[in-house]
mmCIF file of C-alpha atoms in Angstrom:
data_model
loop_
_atom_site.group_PDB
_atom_site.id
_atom_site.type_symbol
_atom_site.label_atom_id
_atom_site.label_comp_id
_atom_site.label_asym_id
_atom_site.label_seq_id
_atom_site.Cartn_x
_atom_site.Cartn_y
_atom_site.Cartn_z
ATOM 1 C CA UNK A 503 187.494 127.340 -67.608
ATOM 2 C CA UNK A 504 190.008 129.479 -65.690
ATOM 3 C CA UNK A 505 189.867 129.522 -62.219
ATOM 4 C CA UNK A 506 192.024 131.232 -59.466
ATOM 5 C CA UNK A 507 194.684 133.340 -60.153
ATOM 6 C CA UNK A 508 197.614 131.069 -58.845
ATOM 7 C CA UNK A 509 200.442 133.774 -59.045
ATOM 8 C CA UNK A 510 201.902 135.717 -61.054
ATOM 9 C CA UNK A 511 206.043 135.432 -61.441
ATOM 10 C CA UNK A 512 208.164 138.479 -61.316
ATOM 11 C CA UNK A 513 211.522 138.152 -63.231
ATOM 12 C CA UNK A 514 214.685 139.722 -60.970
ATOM 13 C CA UNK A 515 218.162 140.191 -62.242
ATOM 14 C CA UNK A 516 219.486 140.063 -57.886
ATOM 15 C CA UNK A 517 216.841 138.106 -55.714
ATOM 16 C CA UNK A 518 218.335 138.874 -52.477
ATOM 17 C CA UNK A 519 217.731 142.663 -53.353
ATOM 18 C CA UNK A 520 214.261 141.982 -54.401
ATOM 19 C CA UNK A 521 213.506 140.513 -51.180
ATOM 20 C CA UNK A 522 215.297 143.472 -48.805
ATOM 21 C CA UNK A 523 213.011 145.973 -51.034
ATOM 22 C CA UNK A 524 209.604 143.634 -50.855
ATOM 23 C CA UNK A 525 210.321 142.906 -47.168
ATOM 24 C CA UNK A 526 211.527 146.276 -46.082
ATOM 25 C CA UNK A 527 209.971 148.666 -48.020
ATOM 26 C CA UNK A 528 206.786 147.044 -48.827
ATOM 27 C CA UNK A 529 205.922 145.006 -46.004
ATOM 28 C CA UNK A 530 205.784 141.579 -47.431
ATOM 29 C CA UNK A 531 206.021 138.598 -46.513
ATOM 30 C CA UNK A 532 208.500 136.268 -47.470
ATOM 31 C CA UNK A 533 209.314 132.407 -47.764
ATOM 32 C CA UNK A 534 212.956 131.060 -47.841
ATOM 33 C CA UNK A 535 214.821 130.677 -50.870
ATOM 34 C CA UNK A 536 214.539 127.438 -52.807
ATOM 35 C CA UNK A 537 216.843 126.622 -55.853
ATOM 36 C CA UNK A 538 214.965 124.870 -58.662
ATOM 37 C CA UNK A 539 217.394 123.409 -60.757
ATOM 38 C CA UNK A 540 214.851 121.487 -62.806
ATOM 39 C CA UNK A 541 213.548 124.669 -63.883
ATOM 40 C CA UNK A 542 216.665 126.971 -64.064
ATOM 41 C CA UNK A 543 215.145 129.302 -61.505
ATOM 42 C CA UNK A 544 216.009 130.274 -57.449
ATOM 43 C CA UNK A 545 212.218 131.480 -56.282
ATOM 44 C CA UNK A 546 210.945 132.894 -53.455
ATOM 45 C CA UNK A 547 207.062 133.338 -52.783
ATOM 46 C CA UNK A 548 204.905 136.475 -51.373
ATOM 47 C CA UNK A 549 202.288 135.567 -49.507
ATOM 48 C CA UNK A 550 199.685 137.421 -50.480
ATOM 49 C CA UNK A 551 196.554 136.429 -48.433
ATOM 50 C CA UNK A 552 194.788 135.931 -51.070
ATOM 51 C CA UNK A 553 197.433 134.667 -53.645
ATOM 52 C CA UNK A 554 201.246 134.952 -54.336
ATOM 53 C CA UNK A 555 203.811 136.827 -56.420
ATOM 54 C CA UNK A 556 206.701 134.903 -57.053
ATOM 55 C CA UNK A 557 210.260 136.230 -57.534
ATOM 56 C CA UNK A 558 212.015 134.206 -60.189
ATOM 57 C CA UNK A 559 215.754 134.664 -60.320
ATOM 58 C CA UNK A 560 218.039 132.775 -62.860
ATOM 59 C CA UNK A 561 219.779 129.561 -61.918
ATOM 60 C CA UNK A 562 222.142 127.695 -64.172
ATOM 61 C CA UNK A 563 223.165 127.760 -67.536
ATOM 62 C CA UNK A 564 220.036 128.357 -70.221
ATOM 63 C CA UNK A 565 217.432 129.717 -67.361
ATOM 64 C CA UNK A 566 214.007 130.163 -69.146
ATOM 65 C CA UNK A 567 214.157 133.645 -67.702
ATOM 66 C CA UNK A 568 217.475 134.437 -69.155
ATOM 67 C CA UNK A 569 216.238 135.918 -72.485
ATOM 68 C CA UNK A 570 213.577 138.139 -70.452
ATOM 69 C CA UNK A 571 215.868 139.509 -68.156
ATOM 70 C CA UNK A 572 218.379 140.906 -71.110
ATOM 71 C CA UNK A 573 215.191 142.056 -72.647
ATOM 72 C CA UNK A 574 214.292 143.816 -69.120
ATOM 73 C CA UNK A 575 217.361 144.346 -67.338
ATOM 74 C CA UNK A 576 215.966 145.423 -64.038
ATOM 75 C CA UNK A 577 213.346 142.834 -64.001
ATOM 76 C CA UNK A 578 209.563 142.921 -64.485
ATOM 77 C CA UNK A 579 206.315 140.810 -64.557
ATOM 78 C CA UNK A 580 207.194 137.330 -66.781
ATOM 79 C CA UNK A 581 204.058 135.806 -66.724
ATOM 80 C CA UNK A 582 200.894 134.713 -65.005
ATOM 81 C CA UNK A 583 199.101 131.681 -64.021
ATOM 82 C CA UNK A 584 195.881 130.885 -63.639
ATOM 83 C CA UNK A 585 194.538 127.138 -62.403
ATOM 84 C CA UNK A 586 192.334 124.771 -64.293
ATOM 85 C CA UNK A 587 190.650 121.872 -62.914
ATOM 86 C CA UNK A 588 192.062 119.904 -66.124
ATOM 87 C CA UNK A 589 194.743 120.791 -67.953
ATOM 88 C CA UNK A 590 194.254 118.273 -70.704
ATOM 89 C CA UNK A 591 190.661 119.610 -71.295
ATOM 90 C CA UNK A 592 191.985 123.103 -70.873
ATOM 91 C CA UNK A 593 194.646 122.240 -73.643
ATOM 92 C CA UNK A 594 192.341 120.540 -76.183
ATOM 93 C CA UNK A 595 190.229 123.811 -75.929
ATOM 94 C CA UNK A 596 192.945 126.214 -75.994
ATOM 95 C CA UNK A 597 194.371 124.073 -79.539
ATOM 96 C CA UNK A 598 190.343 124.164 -80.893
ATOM 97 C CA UNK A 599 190.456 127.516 -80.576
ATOM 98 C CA UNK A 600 193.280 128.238 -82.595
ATOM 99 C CA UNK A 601 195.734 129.243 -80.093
ATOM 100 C CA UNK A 602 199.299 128.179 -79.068
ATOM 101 C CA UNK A 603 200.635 125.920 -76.299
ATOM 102 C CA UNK A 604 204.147 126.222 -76.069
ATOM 103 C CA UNK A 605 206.774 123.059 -76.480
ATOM 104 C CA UNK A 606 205.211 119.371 -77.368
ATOM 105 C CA UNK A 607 201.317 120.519 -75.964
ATOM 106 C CA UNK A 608 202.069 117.555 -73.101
ATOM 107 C CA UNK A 609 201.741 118.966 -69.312
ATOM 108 C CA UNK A 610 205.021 119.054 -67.509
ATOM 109 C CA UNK A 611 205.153 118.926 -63.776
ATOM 110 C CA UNK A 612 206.046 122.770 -62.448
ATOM 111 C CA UNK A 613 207.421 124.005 -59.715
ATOM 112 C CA UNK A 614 204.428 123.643 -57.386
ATOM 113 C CA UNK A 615 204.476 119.312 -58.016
ATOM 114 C CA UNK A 616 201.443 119.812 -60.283
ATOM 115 C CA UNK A 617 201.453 119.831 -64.128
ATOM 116 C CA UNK A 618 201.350 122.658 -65.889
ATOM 117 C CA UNK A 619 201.316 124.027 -69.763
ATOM 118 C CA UNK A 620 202.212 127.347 -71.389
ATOM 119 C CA UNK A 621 200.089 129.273 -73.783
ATOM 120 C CA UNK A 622 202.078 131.605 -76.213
ATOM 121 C CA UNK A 623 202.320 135.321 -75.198
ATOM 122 C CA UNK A 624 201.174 136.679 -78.839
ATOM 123 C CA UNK A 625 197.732 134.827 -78.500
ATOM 124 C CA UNK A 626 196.967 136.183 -74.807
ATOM 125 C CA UNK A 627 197.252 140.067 -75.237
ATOM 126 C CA UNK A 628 201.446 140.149 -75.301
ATOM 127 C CA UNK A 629 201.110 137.743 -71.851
ATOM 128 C CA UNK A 630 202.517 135.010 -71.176
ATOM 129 C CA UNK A 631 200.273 132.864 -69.608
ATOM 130 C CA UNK A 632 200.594 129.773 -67.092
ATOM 131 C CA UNK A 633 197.946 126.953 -66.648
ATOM 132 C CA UNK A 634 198.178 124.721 -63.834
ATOM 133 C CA UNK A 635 196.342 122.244 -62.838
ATOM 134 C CA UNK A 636 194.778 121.741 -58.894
ATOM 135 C CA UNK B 1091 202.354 146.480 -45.092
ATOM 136 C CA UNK B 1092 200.760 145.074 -48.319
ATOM 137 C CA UNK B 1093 197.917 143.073 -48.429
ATOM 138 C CA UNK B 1094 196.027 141.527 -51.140
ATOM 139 C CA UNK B 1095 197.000 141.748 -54.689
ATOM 140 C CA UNK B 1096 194.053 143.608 -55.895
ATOM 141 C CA UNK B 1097 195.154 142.746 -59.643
ATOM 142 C CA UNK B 1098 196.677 142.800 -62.371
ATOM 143 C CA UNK B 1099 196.290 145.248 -65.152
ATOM 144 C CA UNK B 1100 197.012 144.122 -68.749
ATOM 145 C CA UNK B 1101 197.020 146.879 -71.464
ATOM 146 C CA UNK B 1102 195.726 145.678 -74.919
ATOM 147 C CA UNK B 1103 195.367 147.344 -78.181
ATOM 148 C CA UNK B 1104 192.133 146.088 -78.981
ATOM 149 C CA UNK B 1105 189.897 145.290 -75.615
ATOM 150 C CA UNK B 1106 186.877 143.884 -77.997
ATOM 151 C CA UNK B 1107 189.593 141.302 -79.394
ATOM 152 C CA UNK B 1108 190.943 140.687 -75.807
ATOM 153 C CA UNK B 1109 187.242 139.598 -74.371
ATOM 154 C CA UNK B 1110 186.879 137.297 -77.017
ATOM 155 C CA UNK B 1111 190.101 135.910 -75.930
ATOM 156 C CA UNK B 1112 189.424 135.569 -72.355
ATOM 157 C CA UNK B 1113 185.545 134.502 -72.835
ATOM 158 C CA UNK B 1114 186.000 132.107 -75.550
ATOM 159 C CA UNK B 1115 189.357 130.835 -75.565
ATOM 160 C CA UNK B 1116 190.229 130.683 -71.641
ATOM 161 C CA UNK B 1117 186.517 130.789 -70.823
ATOM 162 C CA UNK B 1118 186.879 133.920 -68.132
ATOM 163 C CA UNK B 1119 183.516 135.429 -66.594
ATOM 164 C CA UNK B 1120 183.844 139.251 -67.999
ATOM 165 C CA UNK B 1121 182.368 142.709 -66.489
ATOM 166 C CA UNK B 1122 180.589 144.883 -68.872
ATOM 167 C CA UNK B 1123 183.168 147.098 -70.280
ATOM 168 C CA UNK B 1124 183.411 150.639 -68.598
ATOM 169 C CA UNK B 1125 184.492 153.762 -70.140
ATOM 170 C CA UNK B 1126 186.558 155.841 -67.311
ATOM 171 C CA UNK B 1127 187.591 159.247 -69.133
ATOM 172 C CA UNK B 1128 188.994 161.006 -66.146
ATOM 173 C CA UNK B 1129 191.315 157.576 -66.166
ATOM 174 C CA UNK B 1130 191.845 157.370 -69.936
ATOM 175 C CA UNK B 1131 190.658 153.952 -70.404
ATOM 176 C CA UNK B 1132 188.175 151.560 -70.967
ATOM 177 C CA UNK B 1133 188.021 148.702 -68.928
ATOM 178 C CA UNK B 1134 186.673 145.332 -68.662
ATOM 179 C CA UNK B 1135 187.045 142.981 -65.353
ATOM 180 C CA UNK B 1136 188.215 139.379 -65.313
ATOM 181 C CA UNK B 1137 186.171 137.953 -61.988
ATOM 182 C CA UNK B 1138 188.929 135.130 -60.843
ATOM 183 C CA UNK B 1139 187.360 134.508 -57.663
ATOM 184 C CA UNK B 1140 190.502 135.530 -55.760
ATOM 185 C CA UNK B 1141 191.376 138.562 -57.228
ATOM 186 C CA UNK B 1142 190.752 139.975 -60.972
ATOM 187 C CA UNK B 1143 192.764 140.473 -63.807
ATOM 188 C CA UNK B 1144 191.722 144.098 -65.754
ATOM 189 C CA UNK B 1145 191.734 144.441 -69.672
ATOM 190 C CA UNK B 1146 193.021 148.173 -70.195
ATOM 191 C CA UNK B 1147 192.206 150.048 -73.946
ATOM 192 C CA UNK B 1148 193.451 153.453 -74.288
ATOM 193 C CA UNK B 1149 190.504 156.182 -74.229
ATOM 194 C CA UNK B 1150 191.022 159.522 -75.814
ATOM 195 C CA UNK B 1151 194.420 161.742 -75.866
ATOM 196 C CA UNK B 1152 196.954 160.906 -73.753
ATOM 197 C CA UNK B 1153 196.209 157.828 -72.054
ATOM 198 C CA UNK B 1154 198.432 156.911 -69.530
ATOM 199 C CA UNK B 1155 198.483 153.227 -71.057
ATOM 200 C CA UNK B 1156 199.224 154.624 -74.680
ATOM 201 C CA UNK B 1157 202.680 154.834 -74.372
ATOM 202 C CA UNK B 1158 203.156 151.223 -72.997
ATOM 203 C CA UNK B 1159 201.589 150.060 -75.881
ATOM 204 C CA UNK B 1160 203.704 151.526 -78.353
ATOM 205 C CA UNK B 1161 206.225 149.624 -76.946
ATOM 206 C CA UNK B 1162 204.283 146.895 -76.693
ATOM 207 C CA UNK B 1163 202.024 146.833 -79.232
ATOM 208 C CA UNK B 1164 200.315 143.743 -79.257
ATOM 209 C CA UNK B 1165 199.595 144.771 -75.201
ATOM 210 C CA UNK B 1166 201.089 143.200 -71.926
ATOM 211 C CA UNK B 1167 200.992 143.371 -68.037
ATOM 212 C CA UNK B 1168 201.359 146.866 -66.847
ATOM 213 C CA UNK B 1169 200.908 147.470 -63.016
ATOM 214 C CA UNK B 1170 200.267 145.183 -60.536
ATOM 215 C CA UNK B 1171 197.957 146.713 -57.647
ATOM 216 C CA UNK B 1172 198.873 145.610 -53.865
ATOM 217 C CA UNK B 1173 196.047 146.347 -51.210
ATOM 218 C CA UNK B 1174 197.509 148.487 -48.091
ATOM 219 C CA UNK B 1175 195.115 149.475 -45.063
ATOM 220 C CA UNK B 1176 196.199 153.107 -44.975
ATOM 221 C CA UNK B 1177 197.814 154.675 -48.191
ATOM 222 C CA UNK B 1178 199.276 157.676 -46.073
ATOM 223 C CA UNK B 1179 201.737 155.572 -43.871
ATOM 224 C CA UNK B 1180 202.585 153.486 -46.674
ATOM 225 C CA UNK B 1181 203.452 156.212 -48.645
ATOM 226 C CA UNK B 1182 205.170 157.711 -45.675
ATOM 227 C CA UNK B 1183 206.911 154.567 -45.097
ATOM 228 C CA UNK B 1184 208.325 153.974 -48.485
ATOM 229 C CA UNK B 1185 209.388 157.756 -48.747
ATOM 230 C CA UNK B 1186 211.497 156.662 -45.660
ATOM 231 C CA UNK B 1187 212.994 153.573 -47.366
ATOM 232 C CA UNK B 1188 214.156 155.950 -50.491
ATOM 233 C CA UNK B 1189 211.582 154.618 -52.898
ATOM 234 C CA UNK B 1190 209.731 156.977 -55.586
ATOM 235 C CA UNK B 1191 206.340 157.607 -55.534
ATOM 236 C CA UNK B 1192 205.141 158.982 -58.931
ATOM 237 C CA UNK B 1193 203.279 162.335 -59.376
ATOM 238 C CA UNK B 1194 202.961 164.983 -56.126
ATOM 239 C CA UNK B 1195 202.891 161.863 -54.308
ATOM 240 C CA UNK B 1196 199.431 162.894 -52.913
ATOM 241 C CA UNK B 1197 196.939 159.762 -53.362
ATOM 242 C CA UNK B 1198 194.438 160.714 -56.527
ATOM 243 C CA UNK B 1199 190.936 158.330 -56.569
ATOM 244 C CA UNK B 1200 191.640 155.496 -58.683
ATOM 245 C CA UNK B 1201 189.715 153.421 -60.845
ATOM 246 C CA UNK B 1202 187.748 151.832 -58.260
ATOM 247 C CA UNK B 1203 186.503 155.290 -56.450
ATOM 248 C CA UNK B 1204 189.403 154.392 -53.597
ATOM 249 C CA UNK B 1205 192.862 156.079 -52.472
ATOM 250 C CA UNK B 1206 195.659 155.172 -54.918
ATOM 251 C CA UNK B 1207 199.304 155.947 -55.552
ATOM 252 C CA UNK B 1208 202.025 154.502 -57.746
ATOM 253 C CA UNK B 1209 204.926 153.485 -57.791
ATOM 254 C CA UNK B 1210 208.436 153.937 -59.802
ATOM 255 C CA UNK B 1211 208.860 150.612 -61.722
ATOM 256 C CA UNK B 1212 212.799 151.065 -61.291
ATOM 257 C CA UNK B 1213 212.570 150.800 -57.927
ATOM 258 C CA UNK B 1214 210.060 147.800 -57.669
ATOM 259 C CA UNK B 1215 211.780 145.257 -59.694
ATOM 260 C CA UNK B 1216 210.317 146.728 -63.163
ATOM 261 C CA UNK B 1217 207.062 146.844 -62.299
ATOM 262 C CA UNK B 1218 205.015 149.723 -61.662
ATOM 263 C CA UNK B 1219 203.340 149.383 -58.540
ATOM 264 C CA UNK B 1220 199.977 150.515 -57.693
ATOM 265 C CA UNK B 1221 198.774 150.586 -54.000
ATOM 266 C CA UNK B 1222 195.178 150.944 -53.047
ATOM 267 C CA UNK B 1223 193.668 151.844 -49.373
ATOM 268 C CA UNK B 1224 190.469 149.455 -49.044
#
């Protein structure tokens, strides 16, 4: 059912110093900051060749990454995403097999413009874990 | 400097339990498992077609993974491992920025019979950093 790994989302408390120590230290490569008010995060993406790592900085009042980041104060990995070819099918199989999709089980649309579900963390070895749909 | 991710390495308590997951629930393609003693763990591959997740269990005394899980004990991503082309200059390089490299800071043969080193998760955003020469 899985597919590709899409990305996987590293939570920062500072974003710009994220970047100076992926850029300058490790080599990356960077794209430009975009603010994603819809889903309470500022991002930036790491090329990877072969995927990306995305840094995920709060934005706004009730960020989802709030909670993780007072948890884990100088940041870590938040979760993981993997593609499906159909997230509905991919949902109806996840719920048959006992495990947990997080808020009302319908697909939102993430930040990528495609839709998207999450599965609960407890269920998927103390991961949380991203489906989206391509 | 980096290149591809290489993967992602999720510790779990109970690798048996965490194949089921991944074959059955999320319907991964799995490697055999693979006892690595010199490594202290057992392993089992997650073929994603663009990179690979690996399932970590503790093997014998004093796993390097062990601790992790006693703080998280229903398991979780642990080290995220970033291809470089030549593990000296990277090392050499990051030495130069100010960042830590764990151990004598010599590379040791990793889990995949190539050059690795890693890195201090304080300095990385959190996450411990492997880097592999391929």
């Amino acid at each position: 059912m899985i597919g590709k790994l899409n990305h996987v989302a590293i939570a920062v408390p500072d974003l710009e110093a994220a970047c100076i120590t992926y850029r300058d230290a490790l080599g990356a490569s960077l794209s430009q900051r975009q603010e994603l008010p819809e889903h309470g995060v500022t991002v930036v993406f790491i090329d990877l060749g072969n995927t990306k790592v995305e840094l995920l900085e709060p934005l706004g009042e009730n960020s989802p990454i709030a909670q993780f980041l007072e948890r884990n104060p100088t940041g870590g990995m938040h979760h993981i995403c993997y593609e499906v070819p159909d997230i509905r099918s991919a949902r109806d199989r996840l719920l048959a097999e006992g495990a947990r999709v997080l808020g009302d089980g319908e697909p939102k649309i993430g930040a990528h413009g495609k839709p998207v579900l999450f599965l609960h963390p407890k269920d998927f070895c103390g991961t949380l874990v991203e489906l989206e749909e391509v």
